[in-house]
PDB file of C-alpha atoms in Angstrom:
ATOM      1  CA  UNK A   1     129.537  99.191 117.653  1.00  0.00           C
ATOM      2  CA  UNK A   2     131.004  96.172 115.838  1.00  0.00           C
ATOM      3  CA  UNK A   3     131.020  96.384 112.035  1.00  0.00           C
ATOM      4  CA  UNK A   4     131.111  92.801 109.577  1.00  0.00           C
ATOM      5  CA  UNK A   5     134.368  91.436 110.230  1.00  0.00           C
ATOM      6  CA  UNK A   6     135.099  92.541 113.454  1.00  0.00           C
ATOM      7  CA  UNK A   7     135.653  96.409 113.224  1.00  0.00           C
ATOM      8  CA  UNK A   8     135.133  98.317 116.246  1.00  0.00           C
ATOM      9  CA  UNK A   9     134.094 102.022 116.408  1.00  0.00           C
ATOM     10  CA  UNK A  10     133.171 103.880 119.182  1.00  0.00           C
ATOM     11  CA  UNK A  11     131.198 106.994 118.224  1.00  0.00           C
ATOM     12  CA  UNK A  12     129.092 108.789 121.315  1.00  0.00           C
ATOM     13  CA  UNK A  13     126.373 108.293 119.113  1.00  0.00           C
ATOM     14  CA  UNK A  14     124.470 106.437 116.264  1.00  0.00           C
ATOM     15  CA  UNK A  15     121.535 107.416 113.557  1.00  0.00           C
ATOM     16  CA  UNK A  16     119.382 104.853 113.040  1.00  0.00           C
ATOM     17  CA  UNK A  17     117.117 106.302 109.201  1.00  0.00           C
ATOM     18  CA  UNK A  18     114.494 103.929 108.831  1.00  0.00           C
ATOM     19  CA  UNK A  19     112.685 105.942 105.855  1.00  0.00           C
ATOM     20  CA  UNK A  20     109.613 107.184 106.066  1.00  0.00           C
ATOM     21  CA  UNK A  21     106.069 107.494 105.760  1.00  0.00           C
ATOM     22  CA  UNK A  22     103.403 110.267 103.675  1.00  0.00           C
ATOM     23  CA  UNK A  23     102.336 111.526 107.079  1.00  0.00           C
ATOM     24  CA  UNK A  24      98.633 113.651 107.848  1.00  0.00           C
ATOM     25  CA  UNK A  25      96.964 112.433 104.021  1.00  0.00           C
ATOM     26  CA  UNK A  26      93.922 112.711 106.113  1.00  0.00           C
ATOM     27  CA  UNK A  27      94.193 116.605 106.159  1.00  0.00           C
ATOM     28  CA  UNK A  28      94.650 117.449 102.169  1.00  0.00           C
ATOM     29  CA  UNK A  29      90.541 116.297 102.273  1.00  0.00           C
ATOM     30  CA  UNK A  30      91.129 114.563  99.839  1.00  0.00           C
ATOM     31  CA  UNK A  31      87.486 112.452 100.226  1.00  0.00           C
ATOM     32  CA  UNK A  32      85.488 115.302  99.531  1.00  0.00           C
ATOM     33  CA  UNK A  33      87.428 114.853  95.943  1.00  0.00           C
ATOM     34  CA  UNK A  34      86.479 111.656  95.883  1.00  0.00           C
ATOM     35  CA  UNK A  35      90.377 110.898  95.821  1.00  0.00           C
ATOM     36  CA  UNK A  36      91.509 106.997  96.645  1.00  0.00           C
ATOM     37  CA  UNK A  37      94.742 106.789  99.255  1.00  0.00           C
ATOM     38  CA  UNK A  38      95.854 104.440 102.211  1.00  0.00           C
ATOM     39  CA  UNK A  39      98.490 104.585 105.181  1.00  0.00           C
ATOM     40  CA  UNK A  40     101.254 104.537 102.227  1.00  0.00           C
ATOM     41  CA  UNK A  41     100.218 106.898  99.939  1.00  0.00           C
ATOM     42  CA  UNK A  42      97.746 107.929  96.757  1.00  0.00           C
ATOM     43  CA  UNK A  43      97.110 106.025  95.112  1.00  0.00           C
ATOM     44  CA  UNK A  44      98.484 106.985  91.182  1.00  0.00           C
ATOM     45  CA  UNK A  45      98.857 105.239  87.542  1.00  0.00           C
ATOM     46  CA  UNK A  46     101.873 105.143  85.521  1.00  0.00           C
ATOM     47  CA  UNK A  47     101.103 108.697  84.231  1.00  0.00           C
ATOM     48  CA  UNK A  48     100.718 110.017  88.265  1.00  0.00           C
ATOM     49  CA  UNK A  49      96.881 110.126  87.468  1.00  0.00           C
ATOM     50  CA  UNK A  50      95.142 109.785  91.077  1.00  0.00           C
ATOM     51  CA  UNK A  51      91.444 107.458  90.365  1.00  0.00           C
ATOM     52  CA  UNK A  52      90.171 111.257  89.593  1.00  0.00           C
ATOM     53  CA  UNK A  53      91.089 111.368  86.209  1.00  0.00           C
ATOM     54  CA  UNK A  54      91.617 115.563  86.589  1.00  0.00           C
ATOM     55  CA  UNK A  55      93.823 115.398  89.463  1.00  0.00           C
ATOM     56  CA  UNK A  56      97.590 113.971  89.437  1.00  0.00           C
ATOM     57  CA  UNK A  57      99.532 113.502  92.434  1.00  0.00           C
ATOM     58  CA  UNK A  58     104.009 113.714  92.561  1.00  0.00           C
ATOM     59  CA  UNK A  59     107.071 113.346  95.873  1.00  0.00           C
ATOM     60  CA  UNK A  60     106.618 112.227  99.004  1.00  0.00           C
ATOM     61  CA  UNK A  61     102.520 111.762  99.403  1.00  0.00           C
ATOM     62  CA  UNK A  62     103.341 109.312  96.798  1.00  0.00           C
ATOM     63  CA  UNK A  63     105.104 107.085  99.683  1.00  0.00           C
ATOM     64  CA  UNK A  64     108.024 104.713  98.073  1.00  0.00           C
ATOM     65  CA  UNK A  65     110.927 106.352  96.952  1.00  0.00           C
ATOM     66  CA  UNK A  66     110.815 110.155  98.562  1.00  0.00           C
ATOM     67  CA  UNK A  67     113.713 111.754  97.491  1.00  0.00           C
ATOM     68  CA  UNK A  68     113.485 115.687  95.924  1.00  0.00           C
ATOM     69  CA  UNK A  69     115.224 114.909  92.302  1.00  0.00           C
ATOM     70  CA  UNK A  70     112.544 112.320  91.152  1.00  0.00           C
ATOM     71  CA  UNK A  71     109.188 114.474  93.054  1.00  0.00           C
ATOM     72  CA  UNK A  72     110.620 117.129  90.799  1.00  0.00           C
ATOM     73  CA  UNK A  73     110.469 115.038  88.010  1.00  0.00           C
ATOM     74  CA  UNK A  74     107.589 113.800  89.118  1.00  0.00           C
ATOM     75  CA  UNK A  75     105.887 117.631  88.896  1.00  0.00           C
ATOM     76  CA  UNK A  76     107.254 118.122  85.693  1.00  0.00           C
ATOM     77  CA  UNK A  77     106.070 115.414  84.312  1.00  0.00           C
ATOM     78  CA  UNK A  78     102.117 115.853  86.273  1.00  0.00           C
ATOM     79  CA  UNK A  79     101.957 118.875  84.498  1.00  0.00           C
ATOM     80  CA  UNK A  80     102.848 117.838  81.563  1.00  0.00           C
ATOM     81  CA  UNK A  81     100.447 115.559  81.490  1.00  0.00           C
ATOM     82  CA  UNK A  82      98.129 117.591  82.791  1.00  0.00           C
ATOM     83  CA  UNK A  83      97.891 119.783  80.290  1.00  0.00           C
ATOM     84  CA  UNK A  84      98.970 118.398  76.622  1.00  0.00           C
ATOM     85  CA  UNK A  85      96.890 115.366  74.729  1.00  0.00           C
ATOM     86  CA  UNK A  86     100.091 112.919  75.187  1.00  0.00           C
ATOM     87  CA  UNK A  87     100.226 110.518  78.397  1.00  0.00           C
ATOM     88  CA  UNK A  88     104.132 110.071  79.901  1.00  0.00           C
ATOM     89  CA  UNK A  89     104.947 107.450  81.763  1.00  0.00           C
ATOM     90  CA  UNK A  90     106.594 108.201  84.910  1.00  0.00           C
ATOM     91  CA  UNK A  91     109.794 107.120  85.469  1.00  0.00           C
ATOM     92  CA  UNK A  92     110.681 103.635  86.801  1.00  0.00           C
ATOM     93  CA  UNK A  93     111.993 103.378  90.245  1.00  0.00           C
ATOM     94  CA  UNK A  94     114.901 101.296  89.756  1.00  0.00           C
ATOM     95  CA  UNK A  95     116.000 103.649  87.479  1.00  0.00           C
ATOM     96  CA  UNK A  96     116.372 106.036  89.947  1.00  0.00           C
ATOM     97  CA  UNK A  97     119.580 106.878  92.155  1.00  0.00           C
ATOM     98  CA  UNK A  98     119.227 106.638  96.213  1.00  0.00           C
ATOM     99  CA  UNK A  99     121.504 109.102  98.151  1.00  0.00           C
ATOM    100  CA  UNK A 100     122.205 109.665 101.443  1.00  0.00           C
ATOM    101  CA  UNK A 101     125.190 112.568 101.070  1.00  0.00           C
ATOM    102  CA  UNK A 102     126.754 111.368 104.660  1.00  0.00           C
ATOM    103  CA  UNK A 103     130.812 111.056 104.466  1.00  0.00           C
ATOM    104  CA  UNK A 104     131.582 108.523 101.950  1.00  0.00           C
ATOM    105  CA  UNK A 105     128.363 108.905  99.822  1.00  0.00           C
ATOM    106  CA  UNK A 106     126.352 105.733  99.591  1.00  0.00           C
ATOM    107  CA  UNK A 107     124.739 105.937  96.556  1.00  0.00           C
ATOM    108  CA  UNK A 108     122.389 102.416  94.959  1.00  0.00           C
ATOM    109  CA  UNK A 109     120.263 102.441  91.730  1.00  0.00           C
ATOM    110  CA  UNK A 110     118.695  99.654  90.430  1.00  0.00           C
ATOM    111  CA  UNK A 111     118.657  96.765  92.102  1.00  0.00           C
ATOM    112  CA  UNK A 112     120.879  94.908  95.447  1.00  0.00           C
ATOM    113  CA  UNK A 113     122.708  91.653  94.591  1.00  0.00           C
ATOM    114  CA  UNK A 114     120.853  88.833  97.108  1.00  0.00           C
ATOM    115  CA  UNK A 115     116.773  91.245  95.553  1.00  0.00           C
ATOM    116  CA  UNK A 116     118.706  89.755  91.612  1.00  0.00           C
ATOM    117  CA  UNK A 117     119.689  86.126  93.091  1.00  0.00           C
ATOM    118  CA  UNK A 118     115.717  86.030  93.977  1.00  0.00           C
ATOM    119  CA  UNK A 119     114.221  88.286  90.891  1.00  0.00           C
ATOM    120  CA  UNK A 120     116.458  87.388  88.221  1.00  0.00           C
ATOM    121  CA  UNK A 121     118.165  83.770  89.039  1.00  0.00           C
ATOM    122  CA  UNK A 122     121.754  82.038  87.819  1.00  0.00           C
ATOM    123  CA  UNK A 123     122.749  84.406  85.919  1.00  0.00           C
ATOM    124  CA  UNK A 124     123.769  87.238  87.940  1.00  0.00           C
ATOM    125  CA  UNK A 125     126.912  88.093  89.036  1.00  0.00           C
ATOM    126  CA  UNK A 126     128.710  90.891  90.681  1.00  0.00           C
ATOM    127  CA  UNK A 127     131.801  93.303  89.874  1.00  0.00           C
ATOM    128  CA  UNK A 128     134.290  94.869  92.560  1.00  0.00           C
ATOM    129  CA  UNK A 129     135.739  98.101  93.022  1.00  0.00           C
ATOM    130  CA  UNK A 130     137.977  98.394  95.604  1.00  0.00           C
ATOM    131  CA  UNK A 131     138.570 102.995  95.549  1.00  0.00           C
ATOM    132  CA  UNK A 132     141.897 101.703  96.933  1.00  0.00           C
ATOM    133  CA  UNK A 133     142.682 101.397  92.948  1.00  0.00           C
ATOM    134  CA  UNK A 134     140.655 103.666  92.273  1.00  0.00           C
ATOM    135  CA  UNK A 135     143.250 107.118  91.156  1.00  0.00           C
ATOM    136  CA  UNK A 136     141.333 110.160  92.088  1.00  0.00           C
ATOM    137  CA  UNK A 137     140.418 108.541  95.220  1.00  0.00           C
ATOM    138  CA  UNK A 138     143.959 108.128  95.747  1.00  0.00           C
ATOM    139  CA  UNK A 139     145.063 111.723  94.633  1.00  0.00           C
ATOM    140  CA  UNK A 140     142.345 112.642  97.181  1.00  0.00           C
ATOM    141  CA  UNK A 141     142.808 110.471 100.323  1.00  0.00           C
ATOM    142  CA  UNK A 142     139.827 108.885 100.600  1.00  0.00           C
ATOM    143  CA  UNK A 143     140.068 105.506  99.900  1.00  0.00           C
ATOM    144  CA  UNK A 144     137.063 104.574 101.826  1.00  0.00           C
ATOM    145  CA  UNK A 145     134.499 102.463  99.962  1.00  0.00           C
ATOM    146  CA  UNK A 146     134.150  99.993  96.425  1.00  0.00           C
ATOM    147  CA  UNK A 147     132.741 100.499  93.233  1.00  0.00           C
ATOM    148  CA  UNK A 148     129.681  97.608  93.182  1.00  0.00           C
ATOM    149  CA  UNK A 149     128.200  96.784  90.050  1.00  0.00           C
ATOM    150  CA  UNK A 150     125.764  93.962  89.696  1.00  0.00           C
ATOM    151  CA  UNK A 151     125.290  92.281  86.347  1.00  0.00           C
ATOM    152  CA  UNK A 152     122.903  89.909  84.360  1.00  0.00           C
ATOM    153  CA  UNK A 153     123.797  88.518  81.447  1.00  0.00           C
ATOM    154  CA  UNK A 154     125.970  90.743  80.737  1.00  0.00           C
ATOM    155  CA  UNK A 155     123.926  93.504  81.058  1.00  0.00           C
ATOM    156  CA  UNK A 156     123.739  96.811  84.143  1.00  0.00           C
ATOM    157  CA  UNK A 157     120.937  95.263  86.533  1.00  0.00           C
ATOM    158  CA  UNK A 158     122.115  97.310  89.534  1.00  0.00           C
ATOM    159  CA  UNK A 159     125.064  98.930  91.817  1.00  0.00           C
ATOM    160  CA  UNK A 160     126.044  99.954  95.048  1.00  0.00           C
ATOM    161  CA  UNK A 161     128.418 102.762  95.672  1.00  0.00           C
ATOM    162  CA  UNK A 162     130.108 104.468  98.973  1.00  0.00           C
ATOM    163  CA  UNK A 163     132.452 107.060  97.648  1.00  0.00           C
ATOM    164  CA  UNK A 164     133.217 110.778  97.488  1.00  0.00           C
ATOM    165  CA  UNK A 165     130.544 111.662  94.650  1.00  0.00           C
ATOM    166  CA  UNK A 166     128.905 108.382  95.204  1.00  0.00           C
ATOM    167  CA  UNK A 167     125.272 110.295  94.072  1.00  0.00           C
ATOM    168  CA  UNK A 168     127.711 111.256  90.343  1.00  0.00           C
ATOM    169  CA  UNK A 169     128.326 107.640  89.968  1.00  0.00           C
ATOM    170  CA  UNK A 170     125.133 106.319  90.500  1.00  0.00           C
ATOM    171  CA  UNK A 171     123.481 108.621  87.838  1.00  0.00           C
ATOM    172  CA  UNK A 172     125.700 107.179  85.175  1.00  0.00           C
ATOM    173  CA  UNK A 173     124.082 103.913  86.117  1.00  0.00           C
ATOM    174  CA  UNK A 174     120.418 104.693  86.743  1.00  0.00           C
ATOM    175  CA  UNK A 175     121.700 105.845  82.456  1.00  0.00           C
ATOM    176  CA  UNK A 176     122.604 102.914  81.833  1.00  0.00           C
ATOM    177  CA  UNK A 177     119.735 100.897  83.579  1.00  0.00           C
ATOM    178  CA  UNK A 178     117.281 102.868  82.458  1.00  0.00           C
ATOM    179  CA  UNK A 179     118.414 101.910  78.692  1.00  0.00           C
ATOM    180  CA  UNK A 180     119.854  98.630  79.010  1.00  0.00           C
ATOM    181  CA  UNK A 181     122.900  98.994  78.578  1.00  0.00           C
ATOM    182  CA  UNK A 182     125.771  96.399  79.343  1.00  0.00           C
ATOM    183  CA  UNK A 183     128.672  95.976  80.757  1.00  0.00           C
ATOM    184  CA  UNK A 184     130.595  96.106  77.109  1.00  0.00           C
ATOM    185  CA  UNK A 185     129.034  99.911  76.264  1.00  0.00           C
ATOM    186  CA  UNK A 186     130.086 101.402  79.139  1.00  0.00           C
ATOM    187  CA  UNK A 187     133.963 100.479  79.034  1.00  0.00           C
ATOM    188  CA  UNK A 188     133.965 101.651  75.679  1.00  0.00           C
ATOM    189  CA  UNK A 189     132.671 104.750  76.867  1.00  0.00           C
ATOM    190  CA  UNK A 190     135.675 106.956  77.155  1.00  0.00           C
ATOM    191  CA  UNK A 191     136.386 108.722  80.990  1.00  0.00           C
ATOM    192  CA  UNK A 192     137.856 111.717  81.807  1.00  0.00           C
ATOM    193  CA  UNK A 193     140.865 110.705  83.549  1.00  0.00           C
ATOM    194  CA  UNK A 194     141.470 110.807  86.219  1.00  0.00           C
ATOM    195  CA  UNK A 195     137.944 111.596  88.215  1.00  0.00           C
ATOM    196  CA  UNK A 196     136.480 109.114  90.092  1.00  0.00           C
ATOM    197  CA  UNK A 197     134.715 107.840  86.740  1.00  0.00           C
ATOM    198  CA  UNK A 198     137.417 106.508  84.931  1.00  0.00           C
ATOM    199  CA  UNK A 199     136.838 103.726  87.892  1.00  0.00           C
ATOM    200  CA  UNK A 200     133.599 103.270  86.317  1.00  0.00           C
ATOM    201  CA  UNK A 201     134.997 102.465  82.312  1.00  0.00           C
ATOM    202  CA  UNK A 202     138.072  99.765  84.298  1.00  0.00           C
ATOM    203  CA  UNK A 203     135.540  98.030  85.918  1.00  0.00           C
ATOM    204  CA  UNK A 204     133.902  97.564  82.941  1.00  0.00           C
ATOM    205  CA  UNK A 205     136.797  96.894  80.760  1.00  0.00           C
ATOM    206  CA  UNK A 206     137.740  93.952  83.087  1.00  0.00           C
ATOM    207  CA  UNK A 207     134.506  92.938  82.940  1.00  0.00           C
ATOM    208  CA  UNK A 208     135.324  91.715  78.842  1.00  0.00           C
ATOM    209  CA  UNK A 209     138.262  91.456  80.021  1.00  0.00           C
ATOM    210  CA  UNK A 210     137.847  88.354  81.500  1.00  0.00           C
ATOM    211  CA  UNK A 211     135.104  86.946  78.820  1.00  0.00           C
ATOM    212  CA  UNK A 212     137.175  87.435  76.405  1.00  0.00           C
ATOM    213  CA  UNK A 213     139.892  85.132  77.811  1.00  0.00           C
ATOM    214  CA  UNK A 214     137.546  82.093  78.057  1.00  0.00           C
ATOM    215  CA  UNK A 215     135.308  83.858  74.623  1.00  0.00           C
ATOM    216  CA  UNK A 216     136.122  80.011  71.882  1.00  0.00           C
ATOM    217  CA  UNK A 217     137.414  82.541  69.471  1.00  0.00           C
ATOM    218  CA  UNK A 218     140.506  84.042  71.574  1.00  0.00           C
ATOM    219  CA  UNK A 219     141.584  79.980  72.351  1.00  0.00           C
ATOM    220  CA  UNK A 220     141.004  79.500  68.849  1.00  0.00           C
ATOM    221  CA  UNK A 221     143.505  82.631  67.847  1.00  0.00           C
ATOM    222  CA  UNK A 222     146.469  81.358  70.409  1.00  0.00           C
ATOM    223  CA  UNK A 223     146.206  77.645  68.904  1.00  0.00           C
ATOM    224  CA  UNK A 224     146.543  79.744  65.559  1.00  0.00           C
ATOM    225  CA  UNK A 225     148.308  81.801  65.762  1.00  0.00           C
ATOM    226  CA  UNK A 226     150.141  81.085  69.333  1.00  0.00           C
ATOM    227  CA  UNK A 227     153.966  79.879  67.791  1.00  0.00           C
ATOM    228  CA  UNK A 228     153.976  82.311  66.366  1.00  0.00           C
ATOM    229  CA  UNK A 229     153.516  84.962  68.853  1.00  0.00           C
ATOM    230  CA  UNK A 230     156.694  83.397  70.472  1.00  0.00           C
ATOM    231  CA  UNK A 231     158.468  83.242  67.695  1.00  0.00           C
ATOM    232  CA  UNK A 232     157.925  79.936  65.673  1.00  0.00           C
ATOM    233  CA  UNK A 233     157.411  79.587  62.133  1.00  0.00           C
TER     234      UNK A 233
END
């Protein structure tokens, strides 16, 4: 197997996970209840209700993201919606962490860099921190991987994490995306040391320092106070 960068890996087998689609929906007899569906899944609205108002659908039968944590959340929400007068919307898929439990774990949430550039334009940037720069990873001897955070105008819109415990880190970033948080919010949130998530605070703080270095306010302060800082009068 030839990896990007020219590195070769010799292995006995290669698993290609190309995704899944709902299977055998026709066996549910949905036509008898007049519930609409396609080969990609049952059709529901933002509140997980099908075209038949008293029938809800959740989980893998919807197609799209197929994760236990998403299906569980949808199940609880649809039960609430079915029994209560107040109707709550389901989660936005961009806020749902997606994790593959390989070694190291691979987790994503929100937009990739290419998706963000295509959808959000030139305001997009990405911040990267390799695990070689993360003290917990060094202590554990697991320094293969990285944390990449995608930003748009300073707001967190996506992330990819390859590391031990990537799922936990992606969950925090999923919250950041759902609350429209900026890097500055993560930088000001104290993380325990030496945890893997401490790397998020470091990455966010470095982004804030870089912005501060370019700010007009700091340039003015340096002009006014620079001589005093260097022993002048």
